[in-house]
């Protein structure tokens, strides 16, 4: 069986390495396998998935240093999983010992009761949600009515203000008219009590003589 030395790139650190590949089968198949070697330069890949998905060793080349690091990491993960498994086993044993004499039927009945209570609480919650939605809709309607009433109140207040201003203007005009009427009535009374002859002819009487206008009367 012949072998061939080929240059490959480590999938993890991208460092070049030479690998001796044993030749078997047709050459086109080996060439196709080499062409399908993934390249992760500049990409973030799961190295473990690439190794597991490779059908041949040359499909996922990795150098010795990266392989050692991968094995160390896998050993650490395995140790953590074993510790977790031991802790879970210890917990299960403790629970079995603690509840070894427990009444399973009673616990099942308690579980069913709790499930029934949960369903009842869910139904109550849904009812409360529906009630909340109804109250929210009613609140929005009340707010709209309040805004409408507020606008109506503002409109009526403006109308009252305008009417009050017109009333004050009318009252002022009425007082002025009353004052003018009293003035004209007083002038009319004075004119009615005035003798036109007294205004035209000046009459003055003296014990010796009298004067009418510019004429002196002697007697």
PDB file of C-alpha atoms in Angstrom:
ATOM      1  CA  UNK A   1       0.000   0.000   0.000  1.00  0.00           C
ATOM      2  CA  UNK A   2       1.575   3.297  -1.117  1.00  0.00           C
ATOM      3  CA  UNK A   3       1.544   6.540   0.801  1.00  0.00           C
ATOM      4  CA  UNK A   4       1.595  10.147  -0.249  1.00  0.00           C
ATOM      5  CA  UNK A   5       2.845  13.198   1.673  1.00  0.00           C
ATOM      6  CA  UNK A   6       0.477  16.146   1.528  1.00  0.00           C
ATOM      7  CA  UNK A   7       0.486  19.648   3.016  1.00  0.00           C
ATOM      8  CA  UNK A   8      -2.605  20.512   5.036  1.00  0.00           C
ATOM      9  CA  UNK A   9      -3.683  23.400   7.286  1.00  0.00           C
ATOM     10  CA  UNK A  10      -4.696  22.904  10.897  1.00  0.00           C
ATOM     11  CA  UNK A  11      -8.375  23.717  11.307  1.00  0.00           C
ATOM     12  CA  UNK A  12      -7.774  25.428  14.643  1.00  0.00           C
ATOM     13  CA  UNK A  13      -4.554  27.449  14.406  1.00  0.00           C
ATOM     14  CA  UNK A  14      -4.230  27.440  10.580  1.00  0.00           C
ATOM     15  CA  UNK A  15      -0.586  26.374  10.807  1.00  0.00           C
ATOM     16  CA  UNK A  16       0.756  24.247   7.912  1.00  0.00           C
ATOM     17  CA  UNK A  17       1.507  20.577   8.546  1.00  0.00           C
ATOM     18  CA  UNK A  18       2.528  17.593   6.479  1.00  0.00           C
ATOM     19  CA  UNK A  19       0.513  14.390   6.629  1.00  0.00           C
ATOM     20  CA  UNK A  20       1.287  11.006   5.069  1.00  0.00           C
ATOM     21  CA  UNK A  21      -1.930   9.726   3.534  1.00  0.00           C
ATOM     22  CA  UNK A  22      -2.194   6.053   2.557  1.00  0.00           C
ATOM     23  CA  UNK A  23      -3.390   5.661  -0.988  1.00  0.00           C
ATOM     24  CA  UNK A  24      -6.209   3.241  -1.646  1.00  0.00           C
ATOM     25  CA  UNK A  25      -9.070   3.418  -4.049  1.00  0.00           C
ATOM     26  CA  UNK A  26      -9.108   5.580  -7.120  1.00  0.00           C
ATOM     27  CA  UNK A  27      -7.205   8.820  -7.280  1.00  0.00           C
ATOM     28  CA  UNK A  28     -10.247  10.902  -8.205  1.00  0.00           C
ATOM     29  CA  UNK A  29     -11.983   9.935  -4.961  1.00  0.00           C
ATOM     30  CA  UNK A  30      -8.956  10.974  -2.862  1.00  0.00           C
ATOM     31  CA  UNK A  31      -8.743  14.219  -4.783  1.00  0.00           C
ATOM     32  CA  UNK A  32     -12.426  14.852  -4.120  1.00  0.00           C
ATOM     33  CA  UNK A  33     -11.907  14.183  -0.400  1.00  0.00           C
ATOM     34  CA  UNK A  34      -9.038  16.649  -0.283  1.00  0.00           C
ATOM     35  CA  UNK A  35     -11.086  19.254  -2.122  1.00  0.00           C
ATOM     36  CA  UNK A  36     -13.828  18.918   0.496  1.00  0.00           C
ATOM     37  CA  UNK A  37     -11.480  19.784   3.384  1.00  0.00           C
ATOM     38  CA  UNK A  38     -13.153  22.765   5.121  1.00  0.00           C
ATOM     39  CA  UNK A  39     -11.327  26.015   5.604  1.00  0.00           C
ATOM     40  CA  UNK A  40     -12.218  28.102   8.628  1.00  0.00           C
ATOM     41  CA  UNK A  41      -9.760  30.924   8.107  1.00  0.00           C
ATOM     42  CA  UNK A  42     -11.375  34.068   9.415  1.00  0.00           C
ATOM     43  CA  UNK A  43     -14.476  32.144  10.607  1.00  0.00           C
ATOM     44  CA  UNK A  44     -15.789  30.994  13.965  1.00  0.00           C
ATOM     45  CA  UNK A  45     -16.424  27.230  13.879  1.00  0.00           C
ATOM     46  CA  UNK A  46     -17.001  24.461  16.371  1.00  0.00           C
ATOM     47  CA  UNK A  47     -13.850  22.374  16.106  1.00  0.00           C
ATOM     48  CA  UNK A  48     -15.477  19.367  17.736  1.00  0.00           C
ATOM     49  CA  UNK A  49     -18.318  19.376  15.204  1.00  0.00           C
ATOM     50  CA  UNK A  50     -15.867  19.572  12.304  1.00  0.00           C
ATOM     51  CA  UNK A  51     -13.916  16.594  13.629  1.00  0.00           C
ATOM     52  CA  UNK A  52     -17.059  14.535  14.253  1.00  0.00           C
ATOM     53  CA  UNK A  53     -18.517  15.345  10.830  1.00  0.00           C
ATOM     54  CA  UNK A  54     -15.329  14.406   8.960  1.00  0.00           C
ATOM     55  CA  UNK A  55     -15.606  11.072   7.133  1.00  0.00           C
ATOM     56  CA  UNK A  56     -11.843  10.619   6.792  1.00  0.00           C
ATOM     57  CA  UNK A  57      -8.951  11.917   8.945  1.00  0.00           C
ATOM     58  CA  UNK A  58      -7.855  14.226   6.161  1.00  0.00           C
ATOM     59  CA  UNK A  59     -11.301  15.791   6.221  1.00  0.00           C
ATOM     60  CA  UNK A  60     -10.541  17.495   9.549  1.00  0.00           C
ATOM     61  CA  UNK A  61      -6.793  17.960   9.908  1.00  0.00           C
ATOM     62  CA  UNK A  62      -5.584  19.202  13.288  1.00  0.00           C
ATOM     63  CA  UNK A  63      -2.051  19.571  14.628  1.00  0.00           C
ATOM     64  CA  UNK A  64      -0.714  17.799  17.732  1.00  0.00           C
ATOM     65  CA  UNK A  65      -0.708  20.925  19.910  1.00  0.00           C
ATOM     66  CA  UNK A  66      -4.331  21.730  19.096  1.00  0.00           C
ATOM     67  CA  UNK A  67      -5.251  18.067  19.549  1.00  0.00           C
ATOM     68  CA  UNK A  68      -3.675  18.052  23.020  1.00  0.00           C
ATOM     69  CA  UNK A  69      -5.535  21.239  23.954  1.00  0.00           C
ATOM     70  CA  UNK A  70      -8.764  19.723  22.665  1.00  0.00           C
ATOM     71  CA  UNK A  71      -8.221  16.562  24.729  1.00  0.00           C
ATOM     72  CA  UNK A  72      -7.483  18.612  27.852  1.00  0.00           C
ATOM     73  CA  UNK A  73     -10.673  20.603  27.344  1.00  0.00           C
ATOM     74  CA  UNK A  74     -12.695  17.447  26.779  1.00  0.00           C
ATOM     75  CA  UNK A  75     -11.220  15.911  29.950  1.00  0.00           C
ATOM     76  CA  UNK A  76     -12.216  19.005  31.925  1.00  0.00           C
ATOM     77  CA  UNK A  77     -15.746  18.913  30.534  1.00  0.00           C
ATOM     78  CA  UNK A  78     -15.976  15.215  31.279  1.00  0.00           C
ATOM     79  CA  UNK A  79     -14.823  15.851  34.860  1.00  0.00           C
ATOM     80  CA  UNK A  80     -17.487  18.538  35.291  1.00  0.00           C
ATOM     81  CA  UNK A  81     -20.164  16.245  33.883  1.00  0.00           C
ATOM     82  CA  UNK A  82     -19.081  13.431  36.204  1.00  0.00           C
ATOM     83  CA  UNK A  83     -19.214  15.796  39.195  1.00  0.00           C
ATOM     84  CA  UNK A  84     -22.699  16.968  38.178  1.00  0.00           C
ATOM     85  CA  UNK A  85     -23.832  13.387  37.702  1.00  0.00           C
ATOM     86  CA  UNK A  86     -22.506  12.428  41.149  1.00  0.00           C
ATOM     87  CA  UNK A  87     -24.264  15.416  42.722  1.00  0.00           C
ATOM     88  CA  UNK A  88     -27.548  14.470  41.018  1.00  0.00           C
ATOM     89  CA  UNK A  89     -27.199  10.860  42.180  1.00  0.00           C
ATOM     90  CA  UNK A  90     -26.564  12.052  45.728  1.00  0.00           C
ATOM     91  CA  UNK A  91     -29.620  14.305  45.560  1.00  0.00           C
ATOM     92  CA  UNK A  92     -31.787  11.485  44.197  1.00  0.00           C
ATOM     93  CA  UNK A  93     -30.607   9.127  46.950  1.00  0.00           C
ATOM     94  CA  UNK A  94     -31.321  11.776  49.582  1.00  0.00           C
ATOM     95  CA  UNK A  95     -34.819  12.380  48.223  1.00  0.00           C
ATOM     96  CA  UNK A  96     -35.513   8.653  48.066  1.00  0.00           C
ATOM     97  CA  UNK A  97     -34.382   8.257  51.672  1.00  0.00           C
ATOM     98  CA  UNK A  98     -36.334  11.308  52.835  1.00  0.00           C
ATOM     99  CA  UNK A  99     -39.587  10.383  51.112  1.00  0.00           C
ATOM    100  CA  UNK A 100     -39.312   6.608  51.297  1.00  0.00           C
ATOM    101  CA  UNK A 101     -42.365   6.386  53.559  1.00  0.00           C
ATOM    102  CA  UNK A 102     -44.342   9.090  51.770  1.00  0.00           C
ATOM    103  CA  UNK A 103     -47.935   8.469  50.802  1.00  0.00           C
ATOM    104  CA  UNK A 104     -47.754   8.534  47.012  1.00  0.00           C
ATOM    105  CA  UNK A 105     -51.527   8.428  46.599  1.00  0.00           C
ATOM    106  CA  UNK A 106     -51.938  11.405  48.913  1.00  0.00           C
ATOM    107  CA  UNK A 107     -49.252  13.321  47.045  1.00  0.00           C
ATOM    108  CA  UNK A 108     -50.914  12.543  43.721  1.00  0.00           C
ATOM    109  CA  UNK A 109     -54.220  13.758  45.097  1.00  0.00           C
ATOM    110  CA  UNK A 110     -52.516  16.914  46.361  1.00  0.00           C
ATOM    111  CA  UNK A 111     -50.987  17.387  42.921  1.00  0.00           C
ATOM    112  CA  UNK A 112     -54.395  17.005  41.274  1.00  0.00           C
ATOM    113  CA  UNK A 113     -55.878  19.496  43.724  1.00  0.00           C
ATOM    114  CA  UNK A 114     -53.112  21.948  42.953  1.00  0.00           C
ATOM    115  CA  UNK A 115     -53.663  21.468  39.232  1.00  0.00           C
ATOM    116  CA  UNK A 116     -57.388  22.100  39.676  1.00  0.00           C
ATOM    117  CA  UNK A 117     -56.596  25.199  41.706  1.00  0.00           C
ATOM    118  CA  UNK A 118     -54.183  26.333  39.007  1.00  0.00           C
ATOM    119  CA  UNK A 119     -56.870  25.940  36.333  1.00  0.00           C
ATOM    120  CA  UNK A 120     -59.344  27.848  38.499  1.00  0.00           C
ATOM    121  CA  UNK A 121     -56.816  30.623  39.043  1.00  0.00           C
ATOM    122  CA  UNK A 122     -56.106  30.765  35.311  1.00  0.00           C
ATOM    123  CA  UNK A 123     -59.827  31.063  34.594  1.00  0.00           C
ATOM    124  CA  UNK A 124     -60.107  33.793  37.221  1.00  0.00           C
ATOM    125  CA  UNK A 125     -57.096  35.542  35.728  1.00  0.00           C
ATOM    126  CA  UNK A 126     -58.637  35.441  32.251  1.00  0.00           C
ATOM    127  CA  UNK A 127     -61.876  36.800  33.690  1.00  0.00           C
ATOM    128  CA  UNK A 128     -59.986  39.613  35.402  1.00  0.00           C
ATOM    129  CA  UNK A 129     -58.153  40.390  32.159  1.00  0.00           C
ATOM    130  CA  UNK A 130     -61.466  40.617  30.313  1.00  0.00           C
ATOM    131  CA  UNK A 131     -62.854  42.840  33.067  1.00  0.00           C
ATOM    132  CA  UNK A 132     -59.761  45.022  32.859  1.00  0.00           C
ATOM    133  CA  UNK A 133     -60.188  45.406  29.105  1.00  0.00           C
ATOM    134  CA  UNK A 134     -63.839  46.344  29.605  1.00  0.00           C
ATOM    135  CA  UNK A 135     -62.916  48.910  32.253  1.00  0.00           C
ATOM    136  CA  UNK A 136     -60.187  50.327  30.026  1.00  0.00           C
ATOM    137  CA  UNK A 137     -62.672  50.752  27.190  1.00  0.00           C
ATOM    138  CA  UNK A 138     -65.165  52.363  29.567  1.00  0.00           C
ATOM    139  CA  UNK A 139     -62.449  54.656  30.913  1.00  0.00           C
ATOM    140  CA  UNK A 140     -61.534  55.764  27.397  1.00  0.00           C
ATOM    141  CA  UNK A 141     -65.195  56.464  26.686  1.00  0.00           C
ATOM    142  CA  UNK A 142     -65.523  58.486  29.903  1.00  0.00           C
ATOM    143  CA  UNK A 143     -62.395  60.452  29.030  1.00  0.00           C
ATOM    144  CA  UNK A 144     -63.822  61.250  25.602  1.00  0.00           C
ATOM    145  CA  UNK A 145     -67.080  62.393  27.204  1.00  0.00           C
ATOM    146  CA  UNK A 146     -65.142  64.500  29.715  1.00  0.00           C
ATOM    147  CA  UNK A 147     -63.185  66.185  26.931  1.00  0.00           C
ATOM    148  CA  UNK A 148     -66.434  66.865  25.085  1.00  0.00           C
ATOM    149  CA  UNK A 149     -68.019  68.326  28.237  1.00  0.00           C
ATOM    150  CA  UNK A 150     -64.936  70.439  28.866  1.00  0.00           C
ATOM    151  CA  UNK A 151     -65.065  71.862  25.353  1.00  0.00           C
ATOM    152  CA  UNK A 152     -68.802  72.543  25.751  1.00  0.00           C
ATOM    153  CA  UNK A 153     -68.178  74.272  29.086  1.00  0.00           C
ATOM    154  CA  UNK A 154     -65.443  76.437  27.547  1.00  0.00           C
ATOM    155  CA  UNK A 155     -67.744  77.367  24.657  1.00  0.00           C
ATOM    156  CA  UNK A 156     -70.582  78.300  27.009  1.00  0.00           C
ATOM    157  CA  UNK A 157     -68.200  80.313  29.187  1.00  0.00           C
ATOM    158  CA  UNK A 158     -67.037  82.297  26.158  1.00  0.00           C
ATOM    159  CA  UNK A 159     -70.666  82.863  25.200  1.00  0.00           C
ATOM    160  CA  UNK A 160     -71.499  84.033  28.757  1.00  0.00           C
ATOM    161  CA  UNK A 161     -68.500  86.373  28.731  1.00  0.00           C
ATOM    162  CA  UNK A 162     -69.580  87.913  25.428  1.00  0.00           C
ATOM    163  CA  UNK A 163     -73.176  88.308  26.635  1.00  0.00           C
ATOM    164  CA  UNK A 164     -72.007  89.886  29.884  1.00  0.00           C
ATOM    165  CA  UNK A 165     -69.847  92.355  27.985  1.00  0.00           C
ATOM    166  CA  UNK A 166     -72.780  93.270  25.729  1.00  0.00           C
ATOM    167  CA  UNK A 167     -75.007  93.643  28.812  1.00  0.00           C
ATOM    168  CA  UNK A 168     -72.508  96.040  30.386  1.00  0.00           C
ATOM    169  CA  UNK A 169     -72.390  98.042  27.152  1.00  0.00           C
ATOM    170  CA  UNK A 170     -76.196  98.205  27.018  1.00  0.00           C
ATOM    171  CA  UNK A 171     -76.350  99.229  30.694  1.00  0.00           C
ATOM    172  CA  UNK A 172     -73.829 102.002  30.059  1.00  0.00           C
ATOM    173  CA  UNK A 173     -75.814 103.216  27.069  1.00  0.00           C
ATOM    174  CA  UNK A 174     -79.013 103.123  29.166  1.00  0.00           C
ATOM    175  CA  UNK A 175     -77.439 105.263  31.913  1.00  0.00           C
ATOM    176  CA  UNK A 176     -76.227 107.764  29.332  1.00  0.00           C
ATOM    177  CA  UNK A 177     -79.692 107.881  27.751  1.00  0.00           C
ATOM    178  CA  UNK A 178     -81.315 108.413  31.177  1.00  0.00           C
ATOM    179  CA  UNK A 179     -78.900 111.246  31.958  1.00  0.00           C
ATOM    180  CA  UNK A 180     -79.609 112.902  28.618  1.00  0.00           C
ATOM    181  CA  UNK A 181     -83.350 112.454  29.139  1.00  0.00           C
ATOM    182  CA  UNK A 182     -83.171 114.120  32.553  1.00  0.00           C
ATOM    183  CA  UNK A 183     -81.100 116.938  31.104  1.00  0.00           C
ATOM    184  CA  UNK A 184     -83.550 117.500  28.259  1.00  0.00           C
ATOM    185  CA  UNK A 185     -86.498 117.365  30.678  1.00  0.00           C
ATOM    186  CA  UNK A 186     -84.865 119.985  32.898  1.00  0.00           C
ATOM    187  CA  UNK A 187     -84.199 122.208  29.901  1.00  0.00           C
ATOM    188  CA  UNK A 188     -87.785 121.746  28.745  1.00  0.00           C
ATOM    189  CA  UNK A 189     -89.076 122.680  32.197  1.00  0.00           C
ATOM    190  CA  UNK A 190     -86.946 125.801  32.257  1.00  0.00           C
ATOM    191  CA  UNK A 191     -88.120 126.800  28.799  1.00  0.00           C
ATOM    192  CA  UNK A 192     -91.722 126.138  29.746  1.00  0.00           C
ATOM    193  CA  UNK A 193     -91.433 128.425  32.800  1.00  0.00           C
ATOM    194  CA  UNK A 194     -89.714 131.224  30.895  1.00  0.00           C
ATOM    195  CA  UNK A 195     -91.797 134.283  29.623  1.00  0.00           C
ATOM    196  CA  UNK A 196     -90.773 135.187  26.094  1.00  0.00           C
ATOM    197  CA  UNK A 197     -91.711 138.884  26.642  1.00  0.00           C
ATOM    198  CA  UNK A 198     -89.386 139.096  29.599  1.00  0.00           C
ATOM    199  CA  UNK A 199     -86.561 137.882  27.382  1.00  0.00           C
ATOM    200  CA  UNK A 200     -87.402 140.353  24.556  1.00  0.00           C
ATOM    201  CA  UNK A 201     -88.447 143.416  26.580  1.00  0.00           C
ATOM    202  CA  UNK A 202     -86.535 144.451  29.641  1.00  0.00           C
ATOM    203  CA  UNK A 203     -89.034 145.799  32.160  1.00  0.00           C
ATOM    204  CA  UNK A 204     -87.837 147.749  35.152  1.00  0.00           C
ATOM    205  CA  UNK A 205     -90.033 149.766  37.470  1.00  0.00           C
ATOM    206  CA  UNK A 206     -88.820 152.685  39.529  1.00  0.00           C
ATOM    207  CA  UNK A 207     -90.997 154.783  41.870  1.00  0.00           C
ATOM    208  CA  UNK A 208     -90.434 157.767  39.597  1.00  0.00           C
ATOM    209  CA  UNK A 209     -90.536 156.161  36.152  1.00  0.00           C
ATOM    210  CA  UNK A 210     -90.490 152.872  34.322  1.00  0.00           C
ATOM    211  CA  UNK A 211     -88.455 151.436  31.474  1.00  0.00           C
ATOM    212  CA  UNK A 212     -89.659 148.939  28.850  1.00  0.00           C
ATOM    213  CA  UNK A 213     -86.851 147.878  26.616  1.00  0.00           C
ATOM    214  CA  UNK A 214     -85.084 151.111  25.688  1.00  0.00           C
ATOM    215  CA  UNK A 215     -88.158 153.304  26.156  1.00  0.00           C
ATOM    216  CA  UNK A 216     -88.550 155.313  29.293  1.00  0.00           C
ATOM    217  CA  UNK A 217     -92.085 155.707  30.582  1.00  0.00           C
ATOM    218  CA  UNK A 218     -92.941 158.880  32.430  1.00  0.00           C
ATOM    219  CA  UNK A 219     -96.048 159.476  34.471  1.00  0.00           C
TER     220      UNK A 219
END
